[in-house]
XYZ file of C-alpha atoms in Angstrom:
692
model
C 51.850 188.937 96.630
C 50.228 185.094 96.138
C 49.497 182.296 98.101
C 51.981 179.841 97.324
C 51.238 176.761 99.272
C 49.003 175.294 102.284
C 49.735 172.139 104.352
C 46.504 170.765 106.601
C 47.323 168.542 109.200
C 44.666 166.839 110.996
C 41.481 168.292 109.967
C 38.236 166.242 109.371
C 39.452 163.556 106.286
C 42.492 165.432 105.935
C 45.490 163.666 108.268
C 48.018 165.483 106.463
C 47.946 166.971 103.034
C 49.144 170.039 100.845
C 47.612 172.018 98.583
C 49.327 174.036 95.816
C 48.088 177.105 94.134
C 48.967 178.635 90.612
C 49.393 182.300 90.108
C 46.059 182.619 88.703
C 43.152 179.878 88.717
C 43.903 176.459 90.463
C 41.018 173.755 90.341
C 40.295 171.561 92.980
C 38.370 168.640 91.583
C 36.584 165.582 93.225
C 33.652 163.229 94.134
C 31.271 164.366 96.902
C 32.381 163.861 100.335
C 35.724 164.289 99.234
C 36.963 167.023 101.223
C 36.830 170.018 98.625
C 34.258 172.000 100.849
C 36.549 171.192 104.065
C 39.102 173.171 102.358
C 37.495 176.256 101.864
C 35.396 175.775 105.119
C 38.912 175.892 106.949
C 40.325 178.773 105.216
C 37.155 180.842 105.570
C 37.085 180.118 109.322
C 40.893 181.031 109.530
C 40.939 183.875 107.536
C 37.575 185.554 107.376
C 36.005 184.766 111.164
C 36.432 186.486 114.170
C 36.654 183.409 116.309
C 37.419 180.067 114.953
C 36.023 177.442 116.998
C 36.787 173.772 116.136
C 33.936 171.390 116.260
C 33.908 167.750 117.184
C 33.402 166.609 113.542
C 36.390 168.439 112.599
C 38.639 166.269 114.267
C 39.655 163.334 112.431
C 37.538 160.259 113.637
C 40.614 157.999 113.073
C 42.386 160.554 115.896
C 39.428 160.885 118.278
C 38.975 157.549 118.554
C 42.936 156.717 119.323
C 42.522 159.410 121.863
C 39.592 158.481 123.640
C 40.829 155.103 124.096
C 43.731 156.329 125.815
C 41.677 158.834 128.003
C 38.542 157.016 128.833
C 40.032 154.503 131.228
C 41.766 157.368 132.963
C 38.211 159.501 133.477
C 36.826 155.964 134.841
C 39.296 155.659 137.460
C 39.350 158.726 138.452
C 35.660 159.437 138.695
C 34.728 155.834 140.269
C 37.781 155.459 142.664
C 38.554 159.092 143.765
C 35.819 160.781 145.873
C 37.372 164.269 146.155
C 36.046 166.526 143.417
C 39.174 168.689 143.014
C 41.684 165.898 143.054
C 39.692 164.470 140.188
C 40.165 167.639 138.052
C 43.808 167.921 138.955
C 44.511 164.450 138.159
C 42.950 164.357 134.854
C 44.557 167.791 133.551
C 47.503 166.557 134.661
C 47.805 163.387 133.262
C 46.703 164.672 130.126
C 48.522 167.311 129.671
C 51.497 165.840 131.127
C 51.853 168.338 133.834
C 53.280 165.892 136.822
C 56.482 167.000 137.509
C 57.280 163.562 140.195
C 55.980 161.039 137.444
C 56.903 163.258 134.250
C 54.817 160.874 131.994
C 54.197 161.980 128.712
C 51.322 164.320 127.812
C 47.962 162.522 125.959
C 46.856 165.015 123.643
C 45.262 165.052 119.925
C 47.721 165.451 117.252
C 47.171 169.210 116.694
C 44.941 170.317 113.824
C 47.534 173.281 111.791
C 47.504 175.045 108.859
C 51.044 176.057 107.277
C 51.150 178.731 104.872
C 53.825 179.868 102.092
C 53.252 183.128 100.997
C 55.266 184.237 97.800
C 56.261 187.566 96.734
C 58.289 189.029 93.658
C 60.852 191.291 94.988
C 60.710 193.722 91.991
C 57.248 194.387 91.899
C 55.745 193.680 95.452
C 55.474 196.076 98.094
C 55.923 193.982 101.232
C 55.566 196.495 103.960
C 52.513 194.689 105.675
C 55.061 191.471 105.806
C 57.987 193.008 106.780
C 58.018 192.111 110.441
C 57.477 188.340 109.628
C 60.909 187.584 107.641
C 62.760 185.322 109.729
C 64.956 183.810 106.473
C 67.393 186.075 105.488
C 68.502 184.199 102.356
C 68.382 186.969 99.285
C 67.260 183.848 96.759
C 63.651 183.284 99.305
C 61.304 185.261 98.517
C 58.651 183.851 100.681
C 56.947 184.362 103.906
C 55.760 181.771 106.111
C 53.041 181.210 109.004
C 51.611 178.525 110.855
C 47.917 178.676 112.504
C 47.133 176.081 114.884
C 44.369 174.875 117.584
C 46.199 174.235 120.711
C 44.832 172.934 123.702
C 44.937 175.053 126.952
C 45.266 172.977 130.602
C 43.654 175.870 132.427
C 40.583 176.036 129.800
C 40.361 172.358 130.018
C 40.141 172.216 133.782
C 37.104 175.179 134.023
C 35.238 173.433 131.032
C 36.023 169.869 133.038
C 34.853 171.734 136.384
C 31.793 172.539 134.847
C 30.774 169.574 133.540
C 31.306 167.570 136.305
C 28.334 167.099 137.782
C 27.200 165.728 134.589
C 29.801 163.399 134.002
C 29.930 161.879 137.532
C 26.258 161.166 137.140
C 26.794 159.260 134.260
C 29.764 157.199 135.147
C 27.897 156.177 138.166
C 25.078 155.378 135.754
C 27.636 152.309 134.702
C 26.318 149.054 135.469
C 28.977 147.123 133.484
C 31.750 149.486 132.428
C 32.618 146.821 130.173
C 29.253 146.454 128.288
C 27.218 149.385 128.522
C 28.343 150.458 124.938
C 25.685 153.104 124.377
C 26.550 155.013 127.764
C 30.011 154.566 127.179
C 29.952 156.211 123.997
C 27.810 158.873 125.002
C 30.438 159.534 127.760
C 33.329 159.440 125.449
C 31.061 162.105 123.176
C 31.267 164.373 125.964
C 34.809 163.845 126.886
C 35.730 164.792 123.531
C 33.405 168.058 123.334
C 35.268 169.163 126.415
C 38.784 168.774 124.990
C 37.407 170.574 121.858
C 35.995 173.238 123.728
C 39.835 174.190 125.444
C 41.198 174.530 121.821
C 42.733 178.234 121.294
C 43.449 179.972 118.078
C 47.284 180.826 117.953
C 49.659 182.083 114.948
C 52.799 182.041 114.361
C 55.639 183.661 111.842
C 58.058 180.844 111.214
C 61.329 179.932 109.151
C 60.897 177.710 106.215
C 61.246 174.566 107.783
C 57.971 175.597 109.953
C 60.490 174.879 113.651
C 61.427 178.157 114.519
C 58.439 179.985 115.679
C 57.282 183.351 116.728
C 53.613 184.113 118.197
C 51.820 186.957 116.466
C 48.143 187.909 117.252
C 45.498 185.910 115.528
C 43.908 189.367 113.949
C 47.418 190.309 112.490
C 47.613 187.586 110.203
C 43.901 187.651 109.117
C 44.595 191.367 108.232
C 47.416 190.224 105.453
C 44.562 188.920 103.295
C 41.782 189.876 101.156
C 39.545 186.608 100.588
C 36.115 186.237 99.219
C 34.387 182.793 98.838
C 31.435 181.973 96.808
C 30.080 178.837 98.455
C 27.997 176.421 96.786
C 24.714 176.795 98.910
C 23.930 180.041 97.002
C 20.562 181.457 97.013
C 18.891 182.335 93.160
C 15.804 183.683 91.924
C 14.048 180.989 89.557
C 10.713 181.816 89.927
C 8.354 184.858 89.751
C 7.575 184.649 93.385
C 10.647 184.816 94.675
C 11.601 187.867 96.437
C 15.614 187.645 97.016
C 16.337 189.592 93.694
C 19.800 188.864 94.525
C 21.306 189.398 91.303
C 19.602 192.993 91.355
C 20.998 193.677 94.955
C 24.526 192.447 93.672
C 24.093 194.709 90.389
C 23.097 197.669 92.391
C 26.130 197.187 94.375
C 28.501 196.755 91.481
C 26.749 200.186 89.844
C 26.795 201.929 92.860
C 30.726 202.516 92.206
C 30.169 204.097 89.015
C 30.222 207.844 89.243
C 27.149 208.779 86.906
C 25.153 206.432 88.979
C 26.263 208.002 92.306
C 25.554 211.194 90.892
C 22.650 210.271 89.691
C 21.200 208.733 93.009
C 22.516 211.621 95.009
C 20.385 214.109 93.235
C 16.958 211.377 92.776
C 15.904 211.931 96.388
C 15.804 215.760 96.427
C 13.902 215.866 93.236
C 11.215 213.120 94.238
C 11.191 215.475 97.350
C 10.835 218.847 95.478
C 7.648 217.008 93.281
C 5.936 215.749 96.465
C 5.869 219.460 97.997
C 5.131 221.068 94.465
C 2.192 218.582 93.988
C 0.965 219.575 98.242
C 0.961 215.822 98.764
C 1.722 215.891 102.497
C -1.481 218.290 102.821
C -3.652 216.044 101.079
C -2.444 213.486 103.434
C -3.047 215.255 106.466
C -6.571 216.223 105.113
C -7.585 212.905 104.335
C -6.574 211.421 107.259
C -8.383 213.754 109.492
C -11.724 212.914 107.921
C -10.814 209.289 108.023
C -10.057 209.342 111.598
C -12.579 211.721 113.060
C -15.269 209.446 114.131
C -12.352 207.189 115.743
C -10.922 210.252 117.644
C -14.821 211.196 118.489
C -15.152 207.882 120.458
C -11.631 208.136 122.001
C -12.267 211.469 123.438
C -15.318 210.644 125.358
C -13.134 208.068 127.286
C -10.945 210.903 128.487
C -13.062 213.849 129.136
C -12.534 215.288 125.640
C -8.659 215.994 125.781
C -8.065 214.074 122.861
C -6.715 216.660 119.792
C -6.790 215.751 116.365
C -4.953 213.255 114.836
C -3.610 213.344 111.315
C -1.153 211.004 109.419
C 1.835 212.959 108.566
C 4.563 212.409 105.852
C 7.976 212.672 107.318
C 9.864 212.422 103.808
C 13.757 212.063 104.251
C 16.413 212.006 101.664
C 17.619 208.616 103.076
C 13.979 207.127 102.872
C 13.514 207.912 99.284
C 17.029 206.395 98.851
C 16.057 203.155 100.159
C 12.818 203.243 97.885
C 14.694 203.623 95.313
C 17.150 200.506 96.369
C 14.075 198.730 96.792
C 12.007 199.697 93.398
C 15.389 198.809 91.411
C 15.311 195.382 89.709
C 17.614 193.909 87.155
C 15.680 192.698 84.266
C 16.694 191.013 80.578
C 15.838 193.020 77.686
C 15.549 190.544 74.939
C 14.099 191.892 71.537
C 12.438 194.935 73.102
C 11.144 193.094 75.892
C 12.203 193.333 79.586
C 12.094 189.514 81.419
C 12.499 189.346 84.807
C 15.592 188.105 86.435
C 14.365 184.784 87.247
C 13.019 184.169 83.349
C 16.544 182.845 82.187
C 16.860 180.159 84.685
C 19.258 179.146 87.674
C 21.728 178.099 85.683
C 21.986 181.717 83.969
C 21.088 183.595 87.340
C 23.998 181.568 88.702
C 26.663 182.626 86.282
C 25.515 186.060 86.361
C 26.071 186.008 89.944
C 29.260 184.669 90.042
C 30.469 187.305 87.075
C 29.015 190.433 89.023
C 30.423 189.049 92.674
C 33.907 188.948 90.679
C 33.937 192.490 89.310
C 32.886 193.670 92.821
C 35.849 191.628 94.326
C 38.076 193.215 91.309
C 37.293 196.621 92.960
C 38.360 195.720 96.513
C 41.870 194.072 95.400
C 44.878 195.794 97.398
C 48.325 195.067 96.333
C 49.483 195.037 99.817
C 47.361 191.991 100.479
C 47.196 188.377 99.477
C 44.052 188.500 97.093
C 42.174 184.973 96.846
C 38.637 184.496 95.401
C 37.657 180.934 95.795
C 34.135 179.870 93.911
C 32.216 176.172 95.233
C 30.982 174.453 92.056
C 30.248 177.203 89.542
C 28.757 174.768 87.321
C 25.517 174.353 89.853
C 22.297 174.782 87.799
C 24.035 174.347 83.941
C 24.059 171.938 81.266
C 27.291 169.948 80.190
C 28.301 172.617 77.162
C 27.331 175.407 79.471
C 29.447 174.420 82.124
C 32.508 173.641 79.500
C 32.021 177.284 77.905
C 31.592 178.672 81.537
C 34.929 177.105 82.816
C 37.037 178.365 80.073
C 35.530 181.817 80.454
C 36.342 181.655 84.517
C 39.958 180.344 83.644
C 40.582 183.291 80.779
C 39.079 185.879 83.403
C 41.256 185.197 86.365
C 44.346 185.039 83.631
C 43.571 188.608 81.878
C 42.662 190.236 85.397
C 45.472 188.696 87.194
C 42.970 187.379 90.016
C 44.458 184.238 92.440
C 41.899 181.768 93.011
C 40.457 178.857 93.468
C 37.378 176.578 92.061
C 36.103 173.106 93.306
C 33.789 171.071 91.099
C 32.679 167.751 90.344
C 31.672 168.635 86.755
C 33.962 166.861 84.147
C 33.280 169.427 81.977
C 35.160 172.002 84.417
C 37.989 169.710 84.519
C 38.339 169.547 80.798
C 38.466 173.326 80.421
C 41.367 173.654 82.554
C 45.158 172.448 82.042
C 46.404 169.601 83.852
C 49.382 171.742 85.382
C 46.341 173.697 87.226
C 44.539 170.642 88.246
C 44.311 169.037 92.178
C 42.216 166.340 92.820
C 40.776 165.774 96.416
C 40.252 162.168 96.778
C 38.841 159.713 99.380
C 40.783 156.895 100.146
C 38.364 155.558 102.939
C 35.458 156.504 104.819
C 37.709 158.963 107.102
C 40.777 159.804 105.002
C 41.431 161.969 101.734
C 43.967 163.406 100.509
C 44.988 165.948 97.625
C 46.665 164.961 94.511
C 48.504 167.917 92.689
C 48.837 167.261 88.775
C 51.085 169.845 88.384
C 53.916 167.315 90.089
C 52.362 164.610 87.719
C 53.168 166.520 84.643
C 56.298 167.744 85.614
C 57.399 163.875 86.340
C 56.376 162.829 82.717
C 57.316 165.675 81.035
C 60.944 163.914 80.324
C 59.231 161.294 78.323
C 57.611 163.050 75.177
C 55.643 160.380 74.267
C 53.862 159.767 77.509
C 53.640 163.700 77.756
C 51.884 163.990 74.522
C 49.701 161.155 75.274
C 48.445 162.596 78.629
C 47.989 165.597 76.682
C 45.780 163.747 74.212
C 44.029 161.910 76.910
C 43.339 164.662 78.815
C 41.017 165.985 76.058
C 38.825 163.071 75.791
C 38.739 160.833 78.523
C 40.907 161.566 81.664
C 37.929 163.738 83.734
C 35.743 160.638 83.987
C 38.841 159.072 85.810
C 39.424 161.620 87.910
C 35.905 161.656 89.735
C 35.866 157.547 89.203
C 35.769 155.219 92.663
C 37.044 152.236 89.988
C 38.374 152.089 86.391
C 37.820 149.875 83.898
C 40.201 149.694 80.580
C 39.012 147.640 78.094
C 39.580 147.093 74.261
C 36.529 147.052 72.204
C 32.771 147.952 72.623
C 31.704 144.526 73.211
C 33.645 144.234 76.680
C 31.653 147.436 77.621
C 28.460 146.068 76.434
C 29.136 142.706 78.516
C 30.108 144.600 81.535
C 27.132 147.027 81.540
C 24.789 144.031 80.972
C 26.698 142.147 83.880
C 26.341 144.759 86.299
C 22.473 144.245 86.517
C 22.774 141.106 87.985
C 22.623 140.369 91.584
C 26.343 139.404 92.428
C 27.687 142.345 90.708
C 25.478 145.131 91.727
C 27.730 146.816 93.829
C 29.364 148.308 90.392
C 26.104 150.140 89.964
C 26.654 151.818 93.634
C 29.966 152.769 92.221
C 30.985 155.594 89.798
C 32.915 153.057 87.404
C 34.536 155.193 84.776
C 35.064 153.199 81.058
C 38.025 153.976 79.153
C 38.895 152.204 75.472
C 42.009 151.633 74.865
C 43.771 149.150 72.861
C 46.239 146.443 74.286
C 49.199 149.014 72.671
C 48.254 151.810 74.994
C 46.925 150.299 78.170
C 50.471 150.212 79.787
C 50.829 153.960 79.131
C 48.019 154.123 82.098
C 50.409 152.900 84.687
C 51.586 156.326 85.762
C 48.352 157.705 86.161
C 47.035 154.579 88.135
C 49.854 154.447 90.363
C 49.576 158.530 90.954
C 45.830 158.713 91.789
C 45.822 154.831 93.574
C 42.322 153.843 92.017
C 41.291 150.105 91.668
C 41.803 149.486 87.955
C 40.217 146.765 85.709
C 42.385 146.102 82.929
C 40.645 144.089 80.272
C 42.849 142.675 77.281
C 42.957 139.700 75.118
C 46.152 137.039 75.510
C 46.387 137.452 71.544
C 49.237 134.737 71.098
C 49.768 133.540 67.711
C 46.697 132.769 65.265
C 48.537 129.398 64.217
C 49.063 127.925 67.337
C 46.431 125.232 67.765
C 47.474 123.167 69.805
C 47.551 123.089 73.631
C 51.631 122.601 73.457
C 51.842 125.325 70.535
C 49.577 127.720 72.427
C 51.817 127.830 75.701
C 55.034 128.033 73.518
C 53.908 130.847 71.697
C 54.413 134.488 72.303
C 51.717 137.168 73.094
C 51.529 140.355 70.769
C 49.924 142.250 73.293
C 52.487 145.229 74.365
C 50.527 145.670 77.841
C 50.855 141.992 78.837
C 54.581 141.940 77.880
C 55.325 145.300 79.601
C 53.490 144.844 82.669
C 55.170 141.261 82.880
C 58.659 142.337 82.314
C 58.144 145.133 84.987
C 58.098 142.225 87.564
C 60.473 139.897 85.958
C 63.635 141.601 85.156
C 62.606 142.547 81.467
C 61.964 138.765 80.903
C 59.488 138.233 77.844
C 56.743 135.955 78.298
C 55.391 133.208 76.871
C 52.227 132.258 77.060
C 52.645 129.609 79.594
C 54.673 132.125 81.795
C 51.219 134.161 81.523
C 49.367 131.313 82.792
C 51.357 130.788 85.629
C 51.214 134.773 86.647
C 47.836 134.686 86.473
C 47.371 131.564 88.655
C 50.062 132.465 91.414
C 47.909 136.226 91.522
C 50.826 137.744 89.641
C 48.381 139.800 87.419
C 47.239 141.872 90.475
C 49.597 144.462 90.108
C 50.713 148.332 90.742
C 50.469 147.520 94.872
C 47.335 145.761 94.449
C 45.790 149.084 92.577
C 45.970 147.281 89.443
C 44.423 143.604 87.802
C 45.300 142.341 84.603
C 42.728 140.360 83.325
C 43.234 138.222 80.147
C 42.162 134.620 78.927
C 43.666 131.622 81.026
C 43.673 127.845 80.420
C 39.985 127.982 82.065
C 38.824 130.201 79.347
C 39.538 127.101 76.757
C 42.769 128.196 75.665
C 41.118 131.417 74.023
C 43.004 134.415 72.562
C 39.785 136.751 72.496
C 37.027 137.488 74.161
C 34.586 136.113 71.780
C 36.466 133.112 71.473
C 36.321 132.969 75.385
C 32.541 132.952 75.374
C 31.862 130.499 72.659
C 34.406 128.072 74.495
C 32.455 128.148 77.586
C 28.910 128.104 76.059
C 30.026 124.884 74.023
C 32.298 123.531 76.824
C 35.041 123.311 74.088
C 38.524 124.732 73.405
C 39.291 127.529 71.004
C 41.274 124.753 68.773
C 38.565 121.969 68.834
C 36.955 121.610 65.493
C 33.498 120.439 64.412
C 31.942 120.357 60.815
C 30.084 122.814 59.045
C 26.816 121.463 59.591
C 27.441 121.180 63.179
C 28.302 125.017 63.721
C 25.047 125.532 61.404
C 22.687 123.695 64.126
C 24.201 124.871 67.221
C 23.653 128.383 65.796
C 20.554 127.675 64.930
C 19.528 126.524 68.370
C 21.097 129.292 69.908
C 20.244 132.210 67.824
C 23.303 133.455 68.147
C 24.779 135.551 65.281
C 28.079 134.387 64.182
C 29.458 133.941 60.627
C 30.485 130.248 59.462
C 32.472 130.098 56.678
C 30.604 128.790 53.028
C 32.883 126.046 52.570
C 32.277 122.698 53.949
C 35.084 121.912 56.233
C 35.983 121.587 59.968
C 36.368 124.492 61.840
C 37.195 125.416 65.245
C 35.907 128.644 67.098
C 38.901 130.565 65.990
C 37.747 130.213 62.733
C 34.254 131.337 63.170
C 35.557 134.318 65.444
C 37.683 135.287 62.416
C 34.919 135.450 60.045
C 33.109 137.014 62.680
C 35.444 140.147 63.103
C 33.307 142.505 61.373
C 29.802 141.368 63.443
C 31.481 141.221 66.981
C 28.901 144.055 68.356
C 25.963 141.845 66.650
C 27.416 138.767 68.201
C 27.306 140.666 71.546
C 23.837 142.198 71.000
C 22.332 138.403 70.639
C 24.128 136.899 73.640
C 22.578 139.776 75.429
C 18.992 140.056 73.747
C 18.959 135.674 74.457
C 19.757 136.307 77.958
C 23.158 134.654 77.766
C 25.193 136.724 79.441
C 25.752 134.778 82.511
C 25.835 131.874 80.931
C 28.602 132.948 78.511
C 30.757 135.212 81.063
C 34.131 134.212 80.823
C 35.973 133.155 84.118
C 38.826 136.045 83.344
C 36.563 138.472 83.319
C 34.069 137.104 85.919
C 37.228 137.070 88.531
C 38.270 140.395 87.573
C 35.180 142.041 88.184
C 35.203 140.116 91.588
C 38.155 141.669 92.557
C 36.955 144.918 91.470
C 34.152 145.359 93.625
C 35.671 144.236 96.444
């Protein structure tokens, strides 16, 4: 029995999203505040909580704003124009829930928050006795159960909570001096109205057909009993100092060990053995005698106040097996044995303690697995407190553990190393598309989509191992050809006009001009804003404006993206100039920008040509005699190579002879503070687009 899929509607940042689960481990990766924890909290509340109360902050912001804009005028009119309290409540409830049989108006309700569950079973191996009552589809080829868990508003409860809060609301409406301009007061009233609405939401559960259209209600507790769900939350308590008293590992390891028969036998025998020893040493009598001597003076003083009616007072030991058993648990702790030395559980650091804690929890959970239930074990951010290499190793171990032990579960992470340790088909991405909206992207579907193209499929298998994980968490992506572009952009990011780059998570991916086009499907899938910096790379022999504009690029990325939007027509340089000028280089539904050299970059064909053309205010094909180049280089202290032969040379000749020293050239630009002065227009425009 496995949980195959959930569909989440109208919960926090998720308006409508789906999360599919693999049979073993599923990895949900994403940046902070992208919604990973929201999914786990929702599952925890639905399955493990006895009562699941939604809070105001669980309602999507856009939904609540739209709803309040509709109902606030209704409240304002009722509270300020009607003086019969009961009629105010009656009118508001009827209007919101559409109960007026005369006007037959549509209800004004928030979109339902619900979760749709698909549970698969193996007809050959799974015992479905607990699920048999919930079969609705009798198709012999369909081996799934369907449930919907929703939070639905109730008119009667809303009427009661509105009546209870009536006086406070009435006072707040009365305090409005200007119903159109008292923004703070109006917002306060709206928050109160929303709280009233949320408090009337009631948990309901249904088993349904495959389309989730035919619903039959069941008790929520009956649904919860179908699961054996455990979650390790991100905020787990671990000991990392000698003074810590939690002894988290010790307690968990004792719990795990308590299932061992030999340990059980030992613990059962110890209390009686200790009790026998106490009796044999006459410890109880010694305590009594010592206490009589120690308390005699105090007892005598007390006796004088009540006529001497106080008897002797002693300290007696009431030693029971339960008391001794508790003592054993308190004094037993986990230790590390290193070179015959015992070290405390805090001695190995938080990373190691975190790893041991997770593994012990998994072992404990394994003992509770019930084949009649849906068994799920979730872990939030297992990488906590671990260095990158340890994260990667532990990620691989967890993946193998889930597979070997046949445990189904979900791991959330914002670790690149954990992502690298999984397969692409097991990866899901939680991604924010605005401050109030997230979605979950399923790389199982992505992998399935590209499997029929072996070249692209192999490309992504390779890329997944080397740079893919950086893109997963990125706010922006920059695809660049060489190290010099990366050096230049890193420096540019320190300038005030581009400081937003430092506020974003920018993934840098080095890719040749022939391969950047392969990232098209990934950019479209992730919908991540991507700047593709590439070179125009036209014929080197073209050295006049006319020759250049009529030449063709050798850059496969430029050609392929242009063909996509121009009926497979191969462009010449003039076409590419016009394409960029008209904004056609913003591609893939606005998610990508192709940055390459234009006319304003001095008809250059590479980055270095464009930088020198701007610096010297010449075209890339403008020639100067050798002595002029030597003088310019000496004055600027830039590092580039000038041919030895005494002749005339253009920038293209200079760059060609500097091909093995491009990094040195870029260092000289940066260290001599020429970065802003030499910044090519095509890169500047691309970066400005990227930070918008």
